[in-house]
mmCIF file of C-alpha atoms and ligand atoms in Angstrom:
data_model
loop_
_atom_site.group_PDB
_atom_site.id
_atom_site.type_symbol
_atom_site.label_atom_id
_atom_site.label_comp_id
_atom_site.label_asym_id
_atom_site.label_seq_id
_atom_site.Cartn_x
_atom_site.Cartn_y
_atom_site.Cartn_z
ATOM 1 C CA MET A 1 101.979 -160.952 -170.825
ATOM 2 C CA THR A 2 102.307 -158.803 -167.627
ATOM 3 C CA LEU A 3 105.649 -159.418 -165.824
ATOM 4 C CA LEU A 4 105.361 -156.947 -163.012
ATOM 5 C CA ASP A 5 102.014 -155.940 -161.392
ATOM 6 C CA VAL A 6 102.127 -153.232 -158.549
ATOM 7 C CA ALA A 7 98.899 -152.438 -157.092
ATOM 8 C CA ASP A 8 97.974 -149.708 -154.609
ATOM 9 C CA LEU A 9 101.500 -149.756 -152.937
ATOM 10 C CA ARG A 10 101.934 -147.575 -149.817
ATOM 11 C CA ARG A 11 104.650 -146.644 -147.576
ATOM 12 C CA SER A 12 104.955 -143.615 -145.035
ATOM 13 C CA PHE A 13 107.860 -142.314 -143.041
ATOM 14 C CA GLY A 14 106.236 -140.686 -140.154
ATOM 15 C CA SER A 15 103.720 -138.230 -141.680
ATOM 16 C CA ILE A 16 105.305 -138.399 -145.071
ATOM 17 C CA ARG A 17 103.426 -140.598 -147.495
ATOM 18 C CA ALA A 18 106.285 -141.377 -149.806
ATOM 19 C CA LEU A 19 104.076 -144.145 -151.620
ATOM 20 C CA ASP A 20 100.442 -143.290 -151.516
ATOM 21 C CA GLY A 21 98.621 -145.935 -153.539
ATOM 22 C CA ALA A 22 100.932 -146.462 -156.575
ATOM 23 C CA SER A 23 99.678 -148.937 -159.247
ATOM 24 C CA PHE A 24 100.910 -150.099 -162.674
ATOM 25 C CA THR A 25 101.996 -152.951 -164.714
ATOM 26 C CA VAL A 26 104.932 -153.607 -166.964
ATOM 27 C CA GLU A 27 104.490 -156.215 -169.819
ATOM 28 C CA ARG A 28 107.252 -158.544 -170.546
ATOM 29 C CA GLY A 29 109.858 -157.117 -173.115
ATOM 30 C CA GLU A 30 108.768 -153.553 -172.374
ATOM 31 C CA LEU A 31 111.296 -150.650 -171.778
ATOM 32 C CA VAL A 32 109.723 -148.368 -169.378
ATOM 33 C CA GLY A 33 110.733 -145.118 -167.601
ATOM 34 C CA VAL A 34 109.685 -144.085 -164.272
ATOM 35 C CA ILE A 35 109.782 -140.120 -163.987
ATOM 36 C CA GLY A 36 108.635 -137.561 -161.645
ATOM 37 C CA PRO A 37 109.990 -134.512 -159.710
ATOM 38 C CA ASN A 38 112.037 -134.729 -156.606
ATOM 39 C CA GLY A 39 110.415 -136.493 -153.832
ATOM 40 C CA ALA A 40 107.800 -138.188 -156.029
ATOM 41 C CA GLY A 41 108.471 -141.479 -154.328
ATOM 42 C CA LYS A 42 110.584 -143.124 -157.350
ATOM 43 C CA THR A 43 113.133 -144.639 -155.316
ATOM 44 C CA THR A 44 110.765 -145.714 -152.571
ATOM 45 C CA LEU A 45 108.952 -147.488 -155.296
ATOM 46 C CA PHE A 46 111.963 -149.371 -156.347
ATOM 47 C CA ASN A 47 112.759 -150.126 -152.641
ATOM 48 C CA CYS A 48 109.355 -151.730 -152.001
ATOM 49 C CA VAL A 49 109.218 -153.445 -155.316
ATOM 50 C CA SER A 50 112.593 -154.993 -154.769
ATOM 51 C CA GLY A 51 111.981 -155.889 -151.171
ATOM 52 C CA VAL A 52 114.652 -153.643 -149.698
ATOM 53 C CA LEU A 53 111.904 -151.697 -147.952
ATOM 54 C CA GLU A 54 108.828 -153.179 -146.506
ATOM 55 C CA SER A 55 105.726 -151.626 -147.783
ATOM 56 C CA ASP A 56 102.840 -150.757 -145.546
ATOM 57 C CA ALA A 57 100.025 -151.965 -147.886
ATOM 58 C CA GLY A 58 99.523 -153.036 -151.497
ATOM 59 C CA THR A 59 100.818 -156.009 -153.447
ATOM 60 C CA VAL A 60 103.724 -156.597 -155.900
ATOM 61 C CA ARG A 61 103.110 -159.488 -158.234
ATOM 62 C CA PHE A 62 106.253 -160.798 -160.369
ATOM 63 C CA ASP A 63 105.774 -163.250 -163.179
ATOM 64 C CA GLY A 64 102.251 -164.153 -161.912
ATOM 65 C CA GLU A 65 103.428 -164.725 -158.238
ATOM 66 C CA ASP A 66 102.836 -162.547 -155.238
ATOM 67 C CA VAL A 67 106.327 -161.375 -154.148
ATOM 68 C CA THR A 68 105.195 -158.634 -151.849
ATOM 69 C CA ASP A 69 106.917 -160.128 -148.888
ATOM 70 C CA VAL A 70 109.709 -161.991 -150.480
ATOM 71 C CA ALA A 71 113.095 -161.020 -149.131
ATOM 72 C CA PRO A 72 115.343 -158.968 -151.468
ATOM 73 C CA TYR A 73 118.042 -161.484 -151.675
ATOM 74 C CA GLU A 74 115.460 -164.057 -152.938
ATOM 75 C CA LEU A 75 114.172 -161.946 -155.820
ATOM 76 C CA PRO A 76 117.278 -162.310 -158.218
ATOM 77 C CA ARG A 77 116.797 -166.066 -158.161
ATOM 78 C CA ARG A 78 113.314 -165.491 -159.297
ATOM 79 C CA GLY A 79 114.571 -163.017 -162.182
ATOM 80 C CA MET A 80 114.176 -159.669 -160.606
ATOM 81 C CA VAL A 81 117.240 -157.520 -160.144
ATOM 82 C CA ARG A 82 117.753 -153.913 -159.229
ATOM 83 C CA THR A 83 120.704 -151.228 -159.275
ATOM 84 C CA PHE A 84 121.060 -148.376 -156.760
ATOM 85 C CA GLN A 85 121.498 -144.844 -157.337
ATOM 86 C CA GLN A 86 124.722 -144.668 -155.265
ATOM 87 C CA THR A 87 126.573 -147.663 -157.103
ATOM 88 C CA ARG A 88 127.479 -150.593 -154.690
ATOM 89 C CA GLU A 89 130.949 -151.624 -156.029
ATOM 90 C CA PHE A 90 133.498 -152.746 -153.559
ATOM 91 C CA SER A 91 136.039 -150.050 -154.208
ATOM 92 C CA THR A 92 139.123 -151.643 -152.830
ATOM 93 C CA MET A 93 138.656 -154.747 -154.815
ATOM 94 C CA SER A 94 139.410 -155.239 -158.503
ATOM 95 C CA VAL A 95 136.738 -154.720 -161.340
ATOM 96 C CA GLY A 96 137.018 -158.497 -162.110
ATOM 97 C CA ALA A 97 136.629 -159.589 -158.418
ATOM 98 C CA ASN A 98 133.457 -157.233 -158.048
ATOM 99 C CA MET A 99 131.843 -159.052 -160.991
ATOM 100 C CA LEU A 100 132.291 -162.368 -159.173
ATOM 101 C CA LEU A 101 131.063 -161.038 -155.744
ATOM 102 C CA PRO A 102 127.520 -161.291 -154.497
ATOM 103 C CA THR A 103 126.297 -158.055 -153.197
ATOM 104 C CA PRO A 104 124.281 -158.093 -149.923
ATOM 105 C CA ASP A 105 121.103 -157.465 -151.652
ATOM 106 C CA HIS A 106 121.847 -159.712 -154.505
ATOM 107 C CA PRO A 107 123.667 -162.851 -153.880
ATOM 108 C CA GLY A 108 124.111 -164.222 -157.304
ATOM 109 C CA GLU A 109 124.054 -167.911 -157.045
ATOM 110 C CA ARG A 110 126.326 -168.707 -159.726
ATOM 111 C CA ALA A 111 128.810 -166.005 -158.436
ATOM 112 C CA TYR A 112 128.498 -167.057 -155.028
ATOM 113 C CA HIS A 113 129.492 -170.500 -155.841
ATOM 114 C CA ALA A 114 132.580 -169.159 -157.797
ATOM 115 C CA VAL A 115 133.809 -167.213 -154.938
ATOM 116 C CA PHE A 116 132.985 -169.418 -151.803
ATOM 117 C CA ARG A 117 133.034 -172.787 -153.427
ATOM 118 C CA THR A 118 130.080 -173.950 -151.636
ATOM 119 C CA ASP A 119 129.775 -176.376 -154.549
ATOM 120 C CA ALA A 120 132.928 -178.502 -155.750
ATOM 121 C CA ALA A 121 131.756 -177.836 -159.357
ATOM 122 C CA ALA A 122 134.566 -176.062 -161.131
ATOM 123 C CA ASP A 123 132.598 -175.655 -164.240
ATOM 124 C CA ARG A 124 130.294 -173.252 -162.271
ATOM 125 C CA GLU A 125 133.329 -171.042 -161.470
ATOM 126 C CA ARG A 126 134.527 -171.233 -165.057
ATOM 127 C CA ALA A 127 131.058 -170.199 -166.324
ATOM 128 C CA ALA A 128 131.000 -167.322 -163.998
ATOM 129 C CA ARG A 129 134.255 -166.235 -165.015
ATOM 130 C CA ASP A 130 133.405 -166.395 -168.624
ATOM 131 C CA GLN A 131 130.364 -164.436 -168.209
ATOM 132 C CA ALA A 132 132.162 -161.770 -166.168
ATOM 133 C CA GLU A 133 134.811 -161.643 -169.030
ATOM 134 C CA GLU A 134 132.117 -161.290 -171.585
ATOM 135 C CA LEU A 135 130.173 -158.587 -169.893
ATOM 136 C CA LEU A 136 133.219 -156.597 -169.071
ATOM 137 C CA ALA A 137 134.153 -156.624 -172.885
ATOM 138 C CA VAL A 138 130.557 -155.729 -173.776
ATOM 139 C CA PHE A 139 130.823 -152.477 -171.459
ATOM 140 C CA ASP A 140 134.219 -151.637 -172.402
ATOM 141 C CA LEU A 141 135.581 -152.437 -168.976
ATOM 142 C CA ASP A 142 137.814 -155.329 -169.982
ATOM 143 C CA THR A 143 140.914 -153.171 -169.830
ATOM 144 C CA MET A 144 140.178 -152.325 -166.358
ATOM 145 C CA VAL A 145 139.713 -155.813 -164.942
ATOM 146 C CA ASP A 146 142.621 -155.650 -162.527
ATOM 147 C CA GLU A 147 142.143 -152.115 -161.652
ATOM 148 C CA TYR A 148 140.518 -151.074 -158.106
ATOM 149 C CA ALA A 149 136.829 -150.518 -158.764
ATOM 150 C CA GLY A 150 137.447 -147.342 -156.759
ATOM 151 C CA SER A 151 139.652 -145.886 -159.744
ATOM 152 C CA LEU A 152 136.759 -146.042 -161.983
ATOM 153 C CA SER A 153 135.019 -142.856 -163.160
ATOM 154 C CA GLY A 154 131.500 -142.329 -161.974
ATOM 155 C CA GLY A 155 130.187 -143.286 -165.374
ATOM 156 C CA GLN A 156 132.335 -146.475 -165.548
ATOM 157 C CA ARG A 157 130.859 -147.411 -161.984
ATOM 158 C CA LYS A 158 127.622 -147.253 -163.575
ATOM 159 C CA LEU A 159 128.430 -149.562 -166.316
ATOM 160 C CA LEU A 160 130.092 -151.849 -163.684
ATOM 161 C CA GLU A 161 126.716 -151.737 -161.646
ATOM 162 C CA LEU A 162 124.910 -152.674 -164.937
ATOM 163 C CA ALA A 163 127.405 -155.544 -165.600
ATOM 164 C CA ARG A 164 127.171 -156.876 -162.161
ATOM 165 C CA ALA A 165 123.338 -156.945 -162.257
ATOM 166 C CA LEU A 166 123.513 -158.755 -165.530
ATOM 167 C CA MET A 167 125.678 -161.405 -164.008
ATOM 168 C CA LEU A 168 122.366 -162.509 -162.339
ATOM 169 C CA ASP A 169 120.679 -163.135 -165.693
ATOM 170 C CA PRO A 170 117.569 -160.989 -164.795
ATOM 171 C CA ASP A 171 114.222 -161.141 -166.458
ATOM 172 C CA LEU A 172 113.486 -157.718 -165.125
ATOM 173 C CA LEU A 173 116.089 -155.209 -164.435
ATOM 174 C CA LEU A 174 115.257 -152.038 -162.321
ATOM 175 C CA LEU A 175 117.684 -149.301 -162.857
ATOM 176 C CA ASP A 176 117.734 -146.522 -160.479
ATOM 177 C CA GLU A 177 119.029 -143.508 -162.203
ATOM 178 C CA PRO A 178 121.706 -145.134 -164.561
ATOM 179 C CA PHE A 179 122.489 -141.735 -166.182
ATOM 180 C CA ALA A 180 122.931 -139.637 -162.906
ATOM 181 C CA GLY A 181 126.346 -137.993 -162.784
ATOM 182 C CA VAL A 182 127.372 -139.523 -166.099
ATOM 183 C CA ASN A 183 128.950 -137.361 -169.035
ATOM 184 C CA PRO A 184 126.937 -137.084 -172.435
ATOM 185 C CA THR A 185 129.302 -139.577 -174.349
ATOM 186 C CA LEU A 186 128.985 -142.173 -171.659
ATOM 187 C CA THR A 187 125.116 -141.484 -171.281
ATOM 188 C CA ARG A 188 124.805 -142.299 -175.005
ATOM 189 C CA ASP A 189 126.748 -145.460 -174.468
ATOM 190 C CA ILE A 190 124.708 -146.554 -171.481
ATOM 191 C CA ALA A 191 121.468 -145.838 -173.368
ATOM 192 C CA ALA A 192 122.554 -148.015 -176.448
ATOM 193 C CA HIS A 193 123.420 -150.792 -173.974
ATOM 194 C CA ILE A 194 120.091 -150.562 -172.378
ATOM 195 C CA GLU A 195 118.461 -150.814 -175.932
ATOM 196 C CA ALA A 196 120.426 -153.669 -176.983
ATOM 197 C CA LEU A 197 119.650 -155.462 -173.724
ATOM 198 C CA ASN A 198 115.964 -154.910 -174.436
ATOM 199 C CA ASP A 199 116.273 -155.956 -177.940
ATOM 200 C CA ASP A 200 117.571 -158.994 -176.506
ATOM 201 C CA GLY A 201 114.433 -159.479 -174.582
ATOM 202 C CA LEU A 202 115.171 -157.990 -171.136
ATOM 203 C CA THR A 203 112.456 -156.153 -169.656
ATOM 204 C CA LEU A 204 113.586 -152.827 -168.094
ATOM 205 C CA LEU A 205 112.150 -150.206 -165.791
ATOM 206 C CA ILE A 206 114.346 -147.112 -165.317
ATOM 207 C CA ILE A 207 114.125 -144.231 -162.981
ATOM 208 C CA GLU A 208 115.015 -140.783 -164.336
ATOM 209 C CA HIS A 209 114.791 -137.412 -163.025
ATOM 210 C CA GLU A 210 115.050 -135.671 -166.205
ATOM 211 C CA LEU A 211 111.996 -136.454 -168.582
ATOM 212 C CA GLU A 212 114.143 -135.560 -171.654
ATOM 213 C CA THR A 213 116.720 -138.198 -171.066
ATOM 214 C CA LEU A 214 114.304 -141.142 -171.595
ATOM 215 C CA THR A 215 112.035 -139.791 -174.414
ATOM 216 C CA ASP A 216 114.233 -141.316 -177.308
ATOM 217 C CA LEU A 217 114.797 -144.704 -175.233
ATOM 218 C CA VAL A 218 111.739 -146.040 -173.708
ATOM 219 C CA ASP A 219 108.434 -147.526 -175.123
ATOM 220 C CA ARG A 220 106.419 -146.036 -172.322
ATOM 221 C CA LEU A 221 106.774 -143.518 -169.313
ATOM 222 C CA ILE A 222 105.078 -143.727 -165.995
ATOM 223 C CA VAL A 223 104.760 -140.282 -164.344
ATOM 224 C CA MET A 224 104.818 -140.205 -160.742
ATOM 225 C CA THR A 225 103.859 -137.447 -158.351
ATOM 226 C CA ASN A 226 103.195 -137.347 -154.517
ATOM 227 C CA GLY A 227 103.597 -141.148 -154.303
ATOM 228 C CA SER A 228 101.282 -142.168 -156.966
ATOM 229 C CA VAL A 229 101.115 -142.600 -160.573
ATOM 230 C CA LEU A 230 99.821 -139.471 -162.343
ATOM 231 C CA THR A 231 99.631 -141.074 -165.761
ATOM 232 C CA THR A 232 101.349 -143.424 -168.245
ATOM 233 C CA GLY A 233 101.781 -143.242 -171.935
ATOM 234 C CA THR A 234 104.207 -142.963 -174.635
ATOM 235 C CA PRO A 235 106.885 -140.163 -174.459
ATOM 236 C CA GLU A 236 105.025 -138.195 -177.170
ATOM 237 C CA GLU A 237 101.869 -138.529 -175.195
ATOM 238 C CA ILE A 238 103.618 -137.631 -171.960
ATOM 239 C CA LEU A 239 105.372 -134.368 -173.329
ATOM 240 C CA GLU A 240 102.019 -132.970 -174.359
ATOM 241 C CA ASP A 241 100.224 -133.851 -171.173
ATOM 242 C CA GLN A 242 99.326 -130.669 -169.430
ATOM 243 C CA ARG A 243 99.180 -132.318 -166.034
ATOM 244 C CA VAL A 244 102.675 -133.572 -166.490
ATOM 245 C CA ILE A 245 103.834 -130.091 -167.452
ATOM 246 C CA ASP A 246 102.113 -128.789 -164.436
ATOM 247 C CA ALA A 247 103.752 -131.226 -162.145
ATOM 248 C CA TYR A 248 107.129 -130.584 -163.455
ATOM 249 C CA LEU A 249 106.678 -126.830 -163.129
ATOM 250 C CA GLY A 250 105.335 -127.281 -159.653
ATOM 251 C CA ASN A 251 101.859 -125.785 -160.272
HETATM 252 P P1 LIG B 301 114.553 -138.217 -155.965
HETATM 253 O O1 LIG B 301 114.284 -137.890 -157.530
HETATM 254 O O2 LIG B 301 114.896 -136.830 -155.175
HETATM 255 O O3 LIG B 301 115.544 -139.296 -155.830
HETATM 256 P P2 LIG B 301 112.328 -139.788 -155.463
HETATM 257 O O4 LIG B 301 111.043 -139.602 -156.426
HETATM 258 O O5 LIG B 301 113.155 -141.127 -155.521
HETATM 259 O O6 LIG B 301 113.113 -138.413 -155.303
HETATM 260 P P3 LIG B 301 111.879 -140.754 -152.810
HETATM 261 O O7 LIG B 301 113.417 -140.785 -152.508
HETATM 262 O O8 LIG B 301 111.245 -142.193 -152.942
HETATM 263 O O9 LIG B 301 111.706 -139.931 -153.961
HETATM 264 O O10 LIG B 301 111.241 -140.017 -151.532
HETATM 265 C C1 LIG B 301 109.997 -139.711 -151.523
HETATM 266 C C2 LIG B 301 109.553 -139.025 -150.187
HETATM 267 O O11 LIG B 301 109.813 -139.863 -149.043
HETATM 268 C C3 LIG B 301 110.386 -137.697 -149.961
HETATM 269 O O12 LIG B 301 109.578 -136.685 -149.311
HETATM 270 C C4 LIG B 301 111.554 -138.157 -149.054
HETATM 271 O O13 LIG B 301 112.138 -137.170 -148.268
HETATM 272 C C5 LIG B 301 110.763 -139.247 -148.174
HETATM 273 N N1 LIG B 301 111.801 -140.509 -147.763
HETATM 274 C C6 LIG B 301 112.350 -141.183 -148.592
HETATM 275 N N2 LIG B 301 113.044 -142.161 -147.754
HETATM 276 C C7 LIG B 301 112.886 -141.843 -146.500
HETATM 277 C C8 LIG B 301 113.401 -142.386 -145.410
HETATM 278 N N3 LIG B 301 114.267 -143.392 -145.253
HETATM 279 N N4 LIG B 301 113.192 -141.661 -144.157
HETATM 280 C C9 LIG B 301 112.326 -140.573 -144.257
HETATM 281 N N5 LIG B 301 111.767 -139.941 -145.309
HETATM 282 C C10 LIG B 301 111.991 -140.505 -146.491
#
C-alpha cells in the first residue's frame, strides 16, 4: 500500500528551480534512500513534503490524504515525522529534558502534555517518561540523561535527534543526512538502528549524499538531479545505471 505519494512537486528560489517536478511514491514498510549530488533538491524535497516550506505546485499525499497544505506541526499527529541535517536539540537542557520537549516543528502531543500539563492526567506524563527512558537505552544515551545535550558528540546528537523523532510514534520517518559528520563506528550503529526500526514496521525515507553509505541498507534508491527524480531502483540497479554515474561525475 502506498504511504507517501509525491506528484510533480515544484519549488523555486528566484530563478533557481530547486524542485522541478519531483514525483515518486513510497510503499508502507519500505526503507528508501534519496540520493543525488549537491544542490539536487533533496533537502528542499523534505522541506516541501514535511510542510516546512510551501511548494509552488504539486501534491503530497500521505496515507491516502492530501497533506500538501497541512502545517508542519500537524503532520506528526498524522504520523509523518522528520529530522533535520543540523540537529535541533536544546543544547543547554539535559538529554532527558530534550526527549520530553516538543520542537517548534514537531510538538509531540504526549511530550507536550508531560511538560506543560495542559491535561491533568499524570499517566500521560509517566508514559512519556517511560518511552523516553526506553528510547535513550536503545540508543545508548541512557548514561547521558542528565548531561547537557550540548556536551554530546555530533554522532550522539544524531542519535538524540532520532530518539526524539521516535517519541512522536511516526508511521513515516524522514531522515535528513543521519550519517553526516558521524564517525564510522557510530555510522554502523545508526544504520543498525534504522534497520531494526524498519524491521518493526516503520517506513523510512533517508537523504544521503554519498551513494555508497546506503547501498547495504535500503530496499530502494530514489536518485535526484536538478530538482527531479532521475530514476529509482534497487541499489544494485542504481550502481550500474550509466545516467546515475554520469550525474555523479557531473557529465
Ligand atoms: P545538499 O546535498 O548540498 O544538501 P540538496 O540536494 O539538499 O543539496 P537543496 O538544499 O534542496 O539541495 O538545494 C537545491 C537548490 O536550491 C540549490 O541550488 C540551493 O542553492 C537552492 N536553495 C535551497 N534553499 C534555498 C533558499 N532558502 N534560498 C535560495 N536558494 C535555495
